[in-house]
Structures are given as structure tokens and as C-alpha cells.
Tab-separated table of C-alpha atoms in Angstrom:
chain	number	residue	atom	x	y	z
A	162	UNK	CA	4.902	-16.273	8.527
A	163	UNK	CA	2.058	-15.119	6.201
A	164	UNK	CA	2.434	-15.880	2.695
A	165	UNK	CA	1.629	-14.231	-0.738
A	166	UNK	CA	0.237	-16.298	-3.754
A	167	UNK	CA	0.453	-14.116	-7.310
A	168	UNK	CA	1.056	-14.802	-10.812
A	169	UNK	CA	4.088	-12.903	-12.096
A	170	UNK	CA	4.349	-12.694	-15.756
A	171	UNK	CA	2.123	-15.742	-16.088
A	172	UNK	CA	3.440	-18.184	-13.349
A	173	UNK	CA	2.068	-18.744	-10.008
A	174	UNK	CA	4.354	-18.459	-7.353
A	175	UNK	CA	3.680	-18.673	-3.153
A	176	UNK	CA	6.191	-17.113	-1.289
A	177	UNK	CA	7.075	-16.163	2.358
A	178	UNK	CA	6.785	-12.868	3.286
A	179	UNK	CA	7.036	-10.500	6.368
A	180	UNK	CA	3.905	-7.931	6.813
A	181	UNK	CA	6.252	-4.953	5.727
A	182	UNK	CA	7.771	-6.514	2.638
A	183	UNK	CA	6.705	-4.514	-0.262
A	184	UNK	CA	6.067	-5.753	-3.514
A	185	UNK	CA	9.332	-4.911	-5.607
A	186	UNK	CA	11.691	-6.678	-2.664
A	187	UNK	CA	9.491	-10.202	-3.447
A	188	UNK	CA	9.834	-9.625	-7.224
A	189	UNK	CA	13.670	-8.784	-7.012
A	190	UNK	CA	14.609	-10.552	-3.622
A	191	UNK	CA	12.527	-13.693	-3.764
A	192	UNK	CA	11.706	-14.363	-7.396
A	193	UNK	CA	14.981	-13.076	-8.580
A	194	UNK	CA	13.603	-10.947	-11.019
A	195	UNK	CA	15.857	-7.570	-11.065
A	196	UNK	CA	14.685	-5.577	-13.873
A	197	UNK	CA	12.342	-4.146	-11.883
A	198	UNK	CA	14.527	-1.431	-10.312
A	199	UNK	CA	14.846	0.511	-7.040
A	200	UNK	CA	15.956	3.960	-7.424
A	201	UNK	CA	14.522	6.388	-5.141
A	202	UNK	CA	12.337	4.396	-2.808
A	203	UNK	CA	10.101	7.089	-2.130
A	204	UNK	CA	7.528	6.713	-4.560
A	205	UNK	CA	8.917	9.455	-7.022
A	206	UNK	CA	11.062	8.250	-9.402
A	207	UNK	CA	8.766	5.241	-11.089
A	208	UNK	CA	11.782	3.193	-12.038
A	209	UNK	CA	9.942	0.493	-9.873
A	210	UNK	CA	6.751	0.167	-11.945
A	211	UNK	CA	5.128	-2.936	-12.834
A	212	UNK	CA	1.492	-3.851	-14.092
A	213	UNK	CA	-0.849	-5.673	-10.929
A	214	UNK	CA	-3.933	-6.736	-12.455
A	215	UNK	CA	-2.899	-4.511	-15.341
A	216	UNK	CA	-2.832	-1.341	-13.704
A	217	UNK	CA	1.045	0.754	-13.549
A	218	UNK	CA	1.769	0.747	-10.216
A	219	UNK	CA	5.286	2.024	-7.804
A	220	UNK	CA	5.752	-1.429	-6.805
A	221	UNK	CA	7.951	0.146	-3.851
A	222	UNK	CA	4.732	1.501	-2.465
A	223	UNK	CA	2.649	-1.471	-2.257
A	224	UNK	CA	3.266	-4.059	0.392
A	225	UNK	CA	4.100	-8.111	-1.051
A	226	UNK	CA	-0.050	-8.851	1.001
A	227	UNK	CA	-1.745	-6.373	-1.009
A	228	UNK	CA	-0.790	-7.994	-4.381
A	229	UNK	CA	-2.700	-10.970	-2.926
A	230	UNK	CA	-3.839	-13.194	-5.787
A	231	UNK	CA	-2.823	-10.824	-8.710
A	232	UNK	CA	-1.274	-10.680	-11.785
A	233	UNK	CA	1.712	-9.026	-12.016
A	234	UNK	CA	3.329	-8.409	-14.845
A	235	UNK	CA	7.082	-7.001	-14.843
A	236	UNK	CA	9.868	-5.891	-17.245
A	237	UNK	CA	11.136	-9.492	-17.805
A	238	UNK	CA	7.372	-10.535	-18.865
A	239	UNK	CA	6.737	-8.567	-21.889
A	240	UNK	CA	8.657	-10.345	-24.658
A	241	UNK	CA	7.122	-13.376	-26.345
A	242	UNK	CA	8.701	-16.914	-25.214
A	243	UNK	CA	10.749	-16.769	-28.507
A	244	UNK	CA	12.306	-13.483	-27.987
A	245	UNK	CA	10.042	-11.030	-29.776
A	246	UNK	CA	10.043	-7.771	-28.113
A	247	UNK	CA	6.874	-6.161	-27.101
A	248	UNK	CA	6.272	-2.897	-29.024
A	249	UNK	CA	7.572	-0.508	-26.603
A	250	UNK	CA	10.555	-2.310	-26.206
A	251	UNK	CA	10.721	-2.090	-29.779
A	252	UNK	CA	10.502	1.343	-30.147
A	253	UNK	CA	12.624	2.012	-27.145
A	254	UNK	CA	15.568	0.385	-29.354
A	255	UNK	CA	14.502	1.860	-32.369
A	256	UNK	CA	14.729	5.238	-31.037
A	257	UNK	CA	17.255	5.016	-28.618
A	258	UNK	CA	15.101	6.045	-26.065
A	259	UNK	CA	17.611	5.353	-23.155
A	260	UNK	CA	21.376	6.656	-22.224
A	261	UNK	CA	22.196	4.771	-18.823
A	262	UNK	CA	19.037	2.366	-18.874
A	263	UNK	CA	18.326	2.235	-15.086
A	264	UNK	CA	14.971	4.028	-15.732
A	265	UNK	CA	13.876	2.147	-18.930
A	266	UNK	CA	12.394	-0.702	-16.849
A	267	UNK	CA	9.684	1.721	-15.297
A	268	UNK	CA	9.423	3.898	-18.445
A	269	UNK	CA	8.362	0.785	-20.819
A	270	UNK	CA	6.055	-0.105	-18.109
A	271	UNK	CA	4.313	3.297	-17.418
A	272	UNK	CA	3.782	3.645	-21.288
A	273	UNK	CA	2.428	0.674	-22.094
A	274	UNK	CA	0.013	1.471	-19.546
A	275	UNK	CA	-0.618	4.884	-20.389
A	276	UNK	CA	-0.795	3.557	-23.900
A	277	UNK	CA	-3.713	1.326	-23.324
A	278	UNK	CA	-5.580	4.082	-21.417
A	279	UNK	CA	-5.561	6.325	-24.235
A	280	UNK	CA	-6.934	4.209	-27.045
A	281	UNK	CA	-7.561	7.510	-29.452
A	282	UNK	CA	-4.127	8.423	-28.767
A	283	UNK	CA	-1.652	11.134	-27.390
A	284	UNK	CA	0.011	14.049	-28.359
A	285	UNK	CA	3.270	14.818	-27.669
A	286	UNK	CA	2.083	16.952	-24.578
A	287	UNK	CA	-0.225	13.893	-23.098
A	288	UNK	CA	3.054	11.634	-22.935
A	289	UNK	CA	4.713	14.029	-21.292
A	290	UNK	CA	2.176	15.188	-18.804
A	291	UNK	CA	1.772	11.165	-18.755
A	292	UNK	CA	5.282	10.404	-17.647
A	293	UNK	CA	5.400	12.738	-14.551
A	294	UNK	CA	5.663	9.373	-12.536
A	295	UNK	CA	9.077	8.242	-13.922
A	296	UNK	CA	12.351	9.743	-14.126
A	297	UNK	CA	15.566	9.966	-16.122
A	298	UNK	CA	18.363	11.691	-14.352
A	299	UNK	CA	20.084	11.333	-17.838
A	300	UNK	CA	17.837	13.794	-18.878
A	301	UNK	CA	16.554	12.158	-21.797
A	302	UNK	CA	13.194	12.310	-22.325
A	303	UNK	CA	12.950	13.530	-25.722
A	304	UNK	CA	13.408	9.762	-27.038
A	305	UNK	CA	11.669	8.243	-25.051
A	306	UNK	CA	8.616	10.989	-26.002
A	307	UNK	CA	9.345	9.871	-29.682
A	308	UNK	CA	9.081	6.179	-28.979
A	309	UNK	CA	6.008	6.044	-27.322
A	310	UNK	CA	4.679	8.040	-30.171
A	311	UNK	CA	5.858	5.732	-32.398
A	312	UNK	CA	4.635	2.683	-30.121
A	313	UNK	CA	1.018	3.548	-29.706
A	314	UNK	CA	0.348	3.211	-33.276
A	315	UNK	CA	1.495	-0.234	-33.250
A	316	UNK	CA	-0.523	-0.916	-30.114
A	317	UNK	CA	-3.456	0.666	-31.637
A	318	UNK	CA	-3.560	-1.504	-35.144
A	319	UNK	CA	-3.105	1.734	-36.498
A	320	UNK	CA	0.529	0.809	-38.116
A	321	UNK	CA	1.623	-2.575	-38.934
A	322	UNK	CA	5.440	-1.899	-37.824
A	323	UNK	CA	7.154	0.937	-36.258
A	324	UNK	CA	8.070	3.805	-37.919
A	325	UNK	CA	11.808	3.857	-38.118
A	326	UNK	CA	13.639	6.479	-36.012
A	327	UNK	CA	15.401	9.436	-38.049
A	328	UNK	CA	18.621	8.778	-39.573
B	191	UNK	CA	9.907	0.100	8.008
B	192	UNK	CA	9.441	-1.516	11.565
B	193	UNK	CA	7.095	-4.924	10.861
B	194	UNK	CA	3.722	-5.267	11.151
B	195	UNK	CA	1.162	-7.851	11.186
B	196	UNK	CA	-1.703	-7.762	8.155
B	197	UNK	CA	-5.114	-7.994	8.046
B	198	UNK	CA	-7.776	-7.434	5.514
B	199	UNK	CA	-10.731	-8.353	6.849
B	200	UNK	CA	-14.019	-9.049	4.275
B	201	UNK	CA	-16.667	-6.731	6.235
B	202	UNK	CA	-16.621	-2.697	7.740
B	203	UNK	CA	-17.931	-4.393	11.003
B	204	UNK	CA	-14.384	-6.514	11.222
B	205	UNK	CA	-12.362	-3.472	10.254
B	206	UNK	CA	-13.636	-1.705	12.755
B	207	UNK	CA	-13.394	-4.899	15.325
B	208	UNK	CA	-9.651	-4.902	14.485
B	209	UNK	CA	-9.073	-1.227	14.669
B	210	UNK	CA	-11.056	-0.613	17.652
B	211	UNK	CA	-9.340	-3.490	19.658
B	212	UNK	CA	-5.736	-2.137	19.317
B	213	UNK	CA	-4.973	1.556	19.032
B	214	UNK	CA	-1.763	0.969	17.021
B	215	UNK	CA	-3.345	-0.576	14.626
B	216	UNK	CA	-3.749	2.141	11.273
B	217	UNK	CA	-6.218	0.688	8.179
B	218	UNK	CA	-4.409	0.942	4.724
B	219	UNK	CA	-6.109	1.137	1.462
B	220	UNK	CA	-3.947	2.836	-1.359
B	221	UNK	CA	-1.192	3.600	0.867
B	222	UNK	CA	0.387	5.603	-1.300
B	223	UNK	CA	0.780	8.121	2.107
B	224	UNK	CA	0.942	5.746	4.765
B	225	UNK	CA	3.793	3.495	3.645
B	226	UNK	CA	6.443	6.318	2.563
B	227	UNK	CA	5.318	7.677	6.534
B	228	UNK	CA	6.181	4.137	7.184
B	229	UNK	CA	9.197	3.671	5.629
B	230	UNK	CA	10.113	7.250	7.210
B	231	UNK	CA	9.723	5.266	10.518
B	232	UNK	CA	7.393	7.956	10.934
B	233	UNK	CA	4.732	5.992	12.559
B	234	UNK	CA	5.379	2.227	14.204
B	235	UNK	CA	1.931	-0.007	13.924
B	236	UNK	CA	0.952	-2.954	15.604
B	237	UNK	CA	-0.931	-3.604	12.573
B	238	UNK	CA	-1.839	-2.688	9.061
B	239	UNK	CA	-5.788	-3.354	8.120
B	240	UNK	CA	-6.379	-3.648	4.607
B	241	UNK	CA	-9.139	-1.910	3.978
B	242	UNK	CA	-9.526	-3.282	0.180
B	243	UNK	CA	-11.741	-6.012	0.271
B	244	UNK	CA	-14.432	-4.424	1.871
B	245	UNK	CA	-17.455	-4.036	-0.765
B	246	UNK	CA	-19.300	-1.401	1.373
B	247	UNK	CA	-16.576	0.901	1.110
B	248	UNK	CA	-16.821	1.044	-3.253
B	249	UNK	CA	-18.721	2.486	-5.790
B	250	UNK	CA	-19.662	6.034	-7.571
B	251	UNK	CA	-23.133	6.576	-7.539
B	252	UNK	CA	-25.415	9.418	-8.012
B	253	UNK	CA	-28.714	9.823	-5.518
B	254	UNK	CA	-31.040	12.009	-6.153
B	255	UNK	CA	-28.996	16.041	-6.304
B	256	UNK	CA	-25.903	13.908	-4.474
B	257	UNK	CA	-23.426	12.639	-5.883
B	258	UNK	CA	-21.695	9.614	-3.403
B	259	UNK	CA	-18.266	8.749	-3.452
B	260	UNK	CA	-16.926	5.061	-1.531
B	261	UNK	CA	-13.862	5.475	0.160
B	262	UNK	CA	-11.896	2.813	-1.435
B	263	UNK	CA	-12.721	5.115	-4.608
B	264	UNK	CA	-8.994	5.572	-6.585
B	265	UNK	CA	-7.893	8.809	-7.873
B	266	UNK	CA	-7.998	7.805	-11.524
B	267	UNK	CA	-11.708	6.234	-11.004
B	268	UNK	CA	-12.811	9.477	-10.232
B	269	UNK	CA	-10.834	11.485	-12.711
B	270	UNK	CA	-12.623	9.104	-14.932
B	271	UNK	CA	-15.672	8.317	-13.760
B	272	UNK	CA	-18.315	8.865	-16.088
B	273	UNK	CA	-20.907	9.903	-13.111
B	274	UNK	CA	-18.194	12.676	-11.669
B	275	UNK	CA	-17.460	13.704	-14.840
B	276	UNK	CA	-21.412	14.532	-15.696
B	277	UNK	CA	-22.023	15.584	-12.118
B	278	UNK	CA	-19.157	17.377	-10.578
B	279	UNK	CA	-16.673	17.832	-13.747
B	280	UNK	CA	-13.996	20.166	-11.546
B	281	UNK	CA	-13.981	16.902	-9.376
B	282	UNK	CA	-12.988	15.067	-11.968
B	283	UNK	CA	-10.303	16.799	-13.184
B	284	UNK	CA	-9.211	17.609	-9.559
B	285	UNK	CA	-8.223	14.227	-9.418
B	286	UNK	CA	-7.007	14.019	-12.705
B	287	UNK	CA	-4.211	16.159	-11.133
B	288	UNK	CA	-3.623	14.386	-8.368
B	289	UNK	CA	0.162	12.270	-7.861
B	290	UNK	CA	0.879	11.165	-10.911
B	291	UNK	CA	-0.086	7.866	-13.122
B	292	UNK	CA	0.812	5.490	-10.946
B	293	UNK	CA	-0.682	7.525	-7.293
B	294	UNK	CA	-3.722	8.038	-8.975
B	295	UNK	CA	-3.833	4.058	-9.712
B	296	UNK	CA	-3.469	2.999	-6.131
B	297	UNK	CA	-4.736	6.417	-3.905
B	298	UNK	CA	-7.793	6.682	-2.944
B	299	UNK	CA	-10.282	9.571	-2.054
B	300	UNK	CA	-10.709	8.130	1.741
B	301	UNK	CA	-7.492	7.950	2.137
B	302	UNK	CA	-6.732	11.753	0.655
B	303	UNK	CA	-9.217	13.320	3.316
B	304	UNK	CA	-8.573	11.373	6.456
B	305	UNK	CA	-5.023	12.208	6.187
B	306	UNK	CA	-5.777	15.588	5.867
B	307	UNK	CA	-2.487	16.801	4.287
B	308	UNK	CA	-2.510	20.208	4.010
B	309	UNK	CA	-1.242	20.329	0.571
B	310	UNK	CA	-3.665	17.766	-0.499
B	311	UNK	CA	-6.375	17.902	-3.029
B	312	UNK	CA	-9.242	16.688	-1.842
B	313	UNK	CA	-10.145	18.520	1.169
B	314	UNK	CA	-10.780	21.750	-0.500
B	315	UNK	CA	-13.200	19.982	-2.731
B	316	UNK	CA	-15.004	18.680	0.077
B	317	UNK	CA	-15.080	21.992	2.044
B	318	UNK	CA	-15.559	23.640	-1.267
B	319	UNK	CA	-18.961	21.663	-1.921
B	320	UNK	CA	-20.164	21.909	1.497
B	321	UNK	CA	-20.045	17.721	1.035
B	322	UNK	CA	-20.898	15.347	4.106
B	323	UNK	CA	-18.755	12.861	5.551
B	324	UNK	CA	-19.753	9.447	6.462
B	325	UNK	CA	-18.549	7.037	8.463
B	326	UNK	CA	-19.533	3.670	10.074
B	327	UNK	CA	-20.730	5.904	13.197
B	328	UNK	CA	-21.987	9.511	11.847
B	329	UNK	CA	-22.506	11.752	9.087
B	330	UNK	CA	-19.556	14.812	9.729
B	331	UNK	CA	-20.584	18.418	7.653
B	332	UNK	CA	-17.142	19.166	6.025
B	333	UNK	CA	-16.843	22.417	8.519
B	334	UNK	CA	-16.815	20.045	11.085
B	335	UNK	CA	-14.417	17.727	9.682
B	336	UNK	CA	-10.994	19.112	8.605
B	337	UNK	CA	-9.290	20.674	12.491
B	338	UNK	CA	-6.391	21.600	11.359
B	339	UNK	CA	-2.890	20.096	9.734
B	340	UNK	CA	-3.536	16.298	9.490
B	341	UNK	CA	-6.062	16.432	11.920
B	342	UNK	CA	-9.791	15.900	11.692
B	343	UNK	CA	-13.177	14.609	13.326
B	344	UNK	CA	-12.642	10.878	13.098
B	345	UNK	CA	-12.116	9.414	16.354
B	346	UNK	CA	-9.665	6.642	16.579
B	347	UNK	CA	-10.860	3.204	15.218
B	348	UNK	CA	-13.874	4.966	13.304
B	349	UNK	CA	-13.798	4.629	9.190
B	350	UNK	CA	-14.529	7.374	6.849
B	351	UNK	CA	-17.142	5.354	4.297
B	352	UNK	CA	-18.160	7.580	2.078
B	353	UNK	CA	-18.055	11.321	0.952
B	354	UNK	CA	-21.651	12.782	-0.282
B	355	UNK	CA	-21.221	16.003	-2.724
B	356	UNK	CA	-24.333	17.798	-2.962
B	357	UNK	CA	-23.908	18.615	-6.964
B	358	UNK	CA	-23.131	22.573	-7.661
B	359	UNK	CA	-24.575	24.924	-10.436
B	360	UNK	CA	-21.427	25.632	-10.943
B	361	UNK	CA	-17.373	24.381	-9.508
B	362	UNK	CA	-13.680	25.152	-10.411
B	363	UNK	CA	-10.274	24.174	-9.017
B	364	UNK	CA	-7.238	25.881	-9.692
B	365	UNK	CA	-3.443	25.154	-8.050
B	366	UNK	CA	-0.243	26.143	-8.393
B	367	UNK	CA	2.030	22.996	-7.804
B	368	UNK	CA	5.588	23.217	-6.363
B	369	UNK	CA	7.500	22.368	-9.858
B	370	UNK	CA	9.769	19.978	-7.866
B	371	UNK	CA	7.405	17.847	-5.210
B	372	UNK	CA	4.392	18.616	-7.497
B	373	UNK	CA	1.959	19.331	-3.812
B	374	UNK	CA	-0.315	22.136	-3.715
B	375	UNK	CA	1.527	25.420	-2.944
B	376	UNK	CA	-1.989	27.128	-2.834
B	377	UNK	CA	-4.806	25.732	-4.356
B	378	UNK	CA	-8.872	26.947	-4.582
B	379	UNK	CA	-12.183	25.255	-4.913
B	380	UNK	CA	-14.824	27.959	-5.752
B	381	UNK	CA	-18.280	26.158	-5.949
B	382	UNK	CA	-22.000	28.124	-6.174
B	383	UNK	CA	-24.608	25.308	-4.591
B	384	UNK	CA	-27.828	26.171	-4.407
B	385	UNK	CA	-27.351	29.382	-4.831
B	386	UNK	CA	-24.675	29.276	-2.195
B	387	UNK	CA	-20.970	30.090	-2.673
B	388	UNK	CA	-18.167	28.760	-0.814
B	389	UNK	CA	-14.399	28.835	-1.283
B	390	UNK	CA	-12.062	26.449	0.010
B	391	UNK	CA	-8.245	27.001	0.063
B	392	UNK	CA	-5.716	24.413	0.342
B	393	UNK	CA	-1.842	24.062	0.050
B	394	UNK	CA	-1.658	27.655	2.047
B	395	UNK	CA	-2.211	27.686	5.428
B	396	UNK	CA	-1.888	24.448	7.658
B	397	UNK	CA	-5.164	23.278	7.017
B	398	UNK	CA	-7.936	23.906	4.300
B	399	UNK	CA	-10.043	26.795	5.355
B	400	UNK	CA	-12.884	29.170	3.617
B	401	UNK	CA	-12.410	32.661	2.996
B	402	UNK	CA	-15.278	34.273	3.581
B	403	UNK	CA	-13.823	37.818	2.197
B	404	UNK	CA	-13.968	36.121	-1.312
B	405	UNK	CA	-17.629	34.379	-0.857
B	406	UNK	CA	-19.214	37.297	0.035
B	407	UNK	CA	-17.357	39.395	-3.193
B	408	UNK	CA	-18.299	36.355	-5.532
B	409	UNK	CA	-22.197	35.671	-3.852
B	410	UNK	CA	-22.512	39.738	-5.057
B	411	UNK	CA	-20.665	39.175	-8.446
B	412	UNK	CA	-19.528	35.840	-9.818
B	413	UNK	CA	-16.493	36.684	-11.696
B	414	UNK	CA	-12.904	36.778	-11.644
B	415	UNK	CA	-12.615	40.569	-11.170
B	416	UNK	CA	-14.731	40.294	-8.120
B	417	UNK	CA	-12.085	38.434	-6.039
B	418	UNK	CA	-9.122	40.429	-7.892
B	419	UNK	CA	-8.925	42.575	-4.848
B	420	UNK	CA	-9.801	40.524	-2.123
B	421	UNK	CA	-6.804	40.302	-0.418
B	422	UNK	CA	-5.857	36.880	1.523
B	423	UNK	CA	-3.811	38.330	4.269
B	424	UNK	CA	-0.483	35.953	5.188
B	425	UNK	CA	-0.956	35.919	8.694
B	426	UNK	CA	-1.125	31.951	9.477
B	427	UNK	CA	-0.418	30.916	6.026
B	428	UNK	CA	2.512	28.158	5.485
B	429	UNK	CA	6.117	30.104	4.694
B	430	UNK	CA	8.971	27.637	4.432
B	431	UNK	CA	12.140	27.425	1.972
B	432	UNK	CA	9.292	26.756	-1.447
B	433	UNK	CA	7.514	29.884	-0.757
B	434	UNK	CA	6.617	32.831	1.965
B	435	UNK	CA	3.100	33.194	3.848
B	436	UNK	CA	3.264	36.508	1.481
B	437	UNK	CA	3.708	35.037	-1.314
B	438	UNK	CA	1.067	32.309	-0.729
B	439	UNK	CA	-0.912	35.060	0.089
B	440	UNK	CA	-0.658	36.264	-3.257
B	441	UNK	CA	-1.644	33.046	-4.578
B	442	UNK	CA	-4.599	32.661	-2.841
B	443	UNK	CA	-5.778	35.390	-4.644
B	444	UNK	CA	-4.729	34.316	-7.665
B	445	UNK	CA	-5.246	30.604	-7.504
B	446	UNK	CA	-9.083	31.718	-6.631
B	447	UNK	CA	-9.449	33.977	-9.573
B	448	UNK	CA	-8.342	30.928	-12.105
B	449	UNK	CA	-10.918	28.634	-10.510
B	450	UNK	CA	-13.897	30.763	-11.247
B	451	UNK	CA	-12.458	31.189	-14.712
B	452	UNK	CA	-12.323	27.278	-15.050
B	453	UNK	CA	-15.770	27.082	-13.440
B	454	UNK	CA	-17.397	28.931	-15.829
């Protein structure tokens, strides 16, 4: 059985896989790590996404082989060892930028990414355009717009902490 | 998804080697088309060949008045690329368009025109800039290359390498995207090379094709008004539940008339 060697949020696992098994069934099957969600298996909905060698990717549309000695880093990954949220999960709280939460996995991960690829920073449009990958069948995208707003200045060193949300 | 075995050999000359000694073998690089066919159970390989390790198959470069694309060349390395961008900017922001975030991260321009989907990108801008195929056999002239809906020149076991875009005085793209799949409804590449015009339409009709009507109105007058009434007739164009052949008609017209406008 051919086996896959990757780092997933900083440890190196080998695991067992078949040819076909894509990359979110060993992250949720084999390491156990289920924050990285399935919804519509078909590439479209981006609630899947995770970072391999720090690029967003559907990780139901990449088989287990072609992550080959990466690094992958997922949902459960972006918090420091004592609890500190990453920004964008921050902000995500902050401004309730979630209603049923099955997408927010994929979302966080898309905008970090799409956060570091736009080091002079987005408009309102950008993120949205941005976002096309992932989405909310709750509909709502208007907090999640605001947090990543809010986020990228904290990624950027261009605000020391997050702006609070409106009361 | 039936299983597979994997490969991913080092070198073209073992791709090839592994493709060439089983027909149902099918090479992978983004597979951000070949696994959702896949998964589909559209399609039943022996074998998947990973095409990504193979160095001869990278790299943006420009030579001489051509600009040379690898294969293995993602969406969002060309979108960003700082040698398409100078060169070829409507190829740029073609695939700046293309998917979304995460598609444009793993899909690659090889990939995009050996599929040959008619509601890709790509293929009009190779048709569009009268570019040349390569492969590890043969150099293909883009009229030569696309036959029809997911069909072209490459013979089975034989690897597109690189795509060679002779650089334009001048090159738009325009589409209008179905609002819910995001594909091309009916898309244009208008490009003036060496004095030479050519128009490529994709999304419309079950393959990308030229239309002449509008390269002979634009060689006489490059402007928007010159295609305004040059009408694409529907006959052979796509109608299903999105859109008629009439209406894509329509947006041939249209779509064509917004390119030259981004071209400039």
C-alpha cells in the first residue's frame, strides 16, 4: 500500500493510503482531525480548505500522494499551543462572522490566505470577489466581509489589536 | 472514485514511458478537472501520473517576441506573473478569472487546454494569439489543435509541454460567466499580432472557434462599433437550460465588443 509522509500543523505523520484517497479523508479519517469539513465534495463550496505548503487549497480535490512531503496546515493548527487564537479567528468571534459554523473552517482558511496575498490590502469588493471559493448557505457573508477587514490590519502590523465589532 | 495506482515520475521521458505503456493510464497535474470527472466515475484509470515533479514542464519565460508558458504553470502564477503581466496583460487577467482562489492555486494552464472544455478559458487565448503548442513529439499551430468539445491534436500518451504566445500589439478578453457555475457562457479573445487580427470565442459553441465575420470588420476598423453589427449566427452554438444558441449568439457579439474595449 503506498504511503504519504506530510507535516500537518507542524508534526510529521506517515500514513497508509490508497491511490484515490484524497487529502481531506487522511486529515479527517486517519489523523482524526475534523475541522476540516466536507460539504459539497465537488470542489465548490471551499468548506474543505486547508494551507499545503502555504497555498489555500479544496483539500477534497487533491489526492492524500500529491501532498507528498508538505506542510499542511489545517483549522486545528492556527492557534498558539497556549490557546491564543490566530487573528482571523479572532475577528471571526469578534464579529460574529458565523451563524451555523460548518463553513467557518474553510472561510478562516481562505482569508488568511487571501490575506497574505494582498499585503497592501483589500477593499470590501476584493474580499468578496476573494471569497468566491467558499460558501455560507446561512447566507452570511456580510460578517465575515467585516472580519477579514478587520483581520488584515492585524496581519499587516498595521493595528496592534482588532478593532472591536459595532455595538 | 474507482482506485488507482500513482506515479510521479522525476523526468518527461518516464511520463511518457508510463503513459505510453498503458492506455488507461491519464497524467494529473492540478487536477482540479480530472478528479471531480473521477469522483463522477466518469472515467476509470489504471493509473494516475503525476505530472508535478517534472522540471521540464515549469517556468514563464520570455524569448525573443514569445512569450513561453510550462505546462505545470498554475492559474494564479500566470495571473501574477510579472513576465505575462508585461507581455500579454489580457493573459494575465484571463487567468485571474479563472475558478476561484483555491482552482487557480492548484490548475494549471496544461491542464486547461488539453482538456479542452468548451467553457474553458484558456483555449480562446491560445486560438486568440495564434500561440503554438508543444509537446514532447511536435509543435501543434493552435488551428490545428482544439477539434472540437474536449477533443484535440494530442495523441494518446503524448504531453502538452509548453504553450508559446507570440506577444500582440494589442489583446482583450471579455466573458459573461453563468452567475451560478461561474463557466464561460460566451467568452472572446480579440488579439491584433503583427498586424494580424484574430478572434477566438469560447463558452458558445462546443468548441472554441474564430469568427472570421468579426476579424475581417476589426482588421478594417479596430473598434467596438466595428463588430456591433456583426452578427454571430446561433446555428451550432451550445443552447441548454442556462441559455439558448440565440441568446449566446447575442453574446458573442457582445462579449467581443467588451474585449476590444478592454484591449485598448
Amino acid at each position: 500500500m503506498p504511503q504519504v509522509t506530510l507535516t500537518v500543523n507542524g508534526k510529521t505523520s506517515t500514513v497508509d493510503v490508497e491511490g484515490r484517497t484524497l487529502l481531506v479523508e487522511l486529515l479527517r479519517e486517519k489523523l482524526r482531525l475534523t475541522g476540516t469539513h466536507v460539504g459539497c465534495d465537488t470542489s465548490q463550496c471551499g468548506a474543505c480548505v486547508v494551507h499545503v505548503d502555504g497555498e489555500s487549497v479544496k483539500a477534497c480535490t487533491i489526492l492524500a500522494l500529491q501532498a507528498n512531503g508538505s506542510q499542511v496546515t489545517t483549522i486545528e493548527g492556527l492557534a498558539k499551543p497556549d490557546g491564543t487564537l490566530h487573528p482571523m479567528q479572532e475577528a471571526f468571534r469578534e464579529y460574529h462572522a458565523l451563524q451555523c459554523g460548518f463553513c467557518t473552517p474553510g472561510m478562516v482558511m481562505s482569508a488568511i490566505d487571501l490575506v497574505e496575498k494582498h499585503p497592501d490590502g483589500m477593499s470590501e469588493k476584493e474580499i468578496r470577489e476573494g471569497l468566491e471559493g467558499n460558501l455560507c448557505r446561512c447566507t452570511g457573508y456580510h460578517n465575515i466581509v467585516k472580519a477579514i477587514a478587520a483581520a488584515q490590519e492585524v496581519m499587516h502590523g498595521r493595528a496592534q489589536a482588532l478593532a472591536p465589532a459595532a455595538e | 472514485m474507482y482506485d488507482f495506482e500513482y506515479h510521479k515520475p522525476g523526468s518527461l521521458a518516464d511520463a511518457v514511458k508510463l503513459l505510453s505503456a498503458d492506455p488507461d493510464a491519464r497524467p494529473i497535474s492540478g487536477g482540479q478537472t480530472l478528479l471531480p470527472a473521477l469522483k463522477h466515475r466518469l472515467n476509470k484509470p489504471t493509473s494516475v501520473v503525476d505530472l508535478s515533479g517534472i522540471a521540464e514542464l515549469k517556468g514563464i519565460k520570455r524569448e525573443g517576441d514569445k512569450l513561453v508558458i510550462g505546462a505545470l504553470a498554475k492559474h494564479f502564477e500566470v495571473a501574477t506573473s510579472p513576465e505575462v503581466k508585461a507581455a500579454i496583460p489580457a493573459l494575465a487577467q484571463m487567468a485571474s478569472t479563472i475558478g476561484d482562489t483555491q482552482v487557480r492555486n492548484r490548475g494549471t494552464i496544461g491542464g486547461s487546454v488539453a482538456n479542452n472544455d468548451p467553457a474553458a478559458d484558456y483555449p480562446s487565448a491560445v486560438l486568440g494569439l495564434n500561440a503554438t503548442v508543444v509537446t514532447d513529439k511536435r509543435r501543434i499551430a493552435a488551428d490545428d489543435f482544439f477539434q472540437g468539445m474536449f477533443t484535440t491534436a494530442l495523441e494518446p500518451g503524448e504531453l502538452l509541454v509548453a504553450i508559446e504566445f507570440p506577444i500582440p500589439e494589442k489583446a482583450g478578453y471579455a466573458k459573461m460567466r453563468n452567475p451560478a457555475s461561474r463557466y464561460v457562457m460566451a467568452g472572446a479573445f480579440v488579439a491584433k499580432t503583427g498586424g494580424a487580427v484574430r478572434v477566438a470565442i469560447n463558452g458558445a459553441g462546443p468548441g472554441v472557434f474564430r469568427q472570421a465575420d468579426m476579424e475581417k470588420a476589426l482588421t478594417a476598423n479596430w473598434s467596438p462599433d466595428a463588430v456591433a453589427g456583426v452578427k454571430q449566427p446561433a446555428d451550432g452554438l451550445n443552447g441548454d437550460i442556462h441559455g439558448s444558441a440565440e441568446y449566446r449568439a447575442h453574446l458573442v457579439t457582445v462579449m467581443a465588443k467588451r474585449a476590444i474595449d478592454a484591449a485598448g
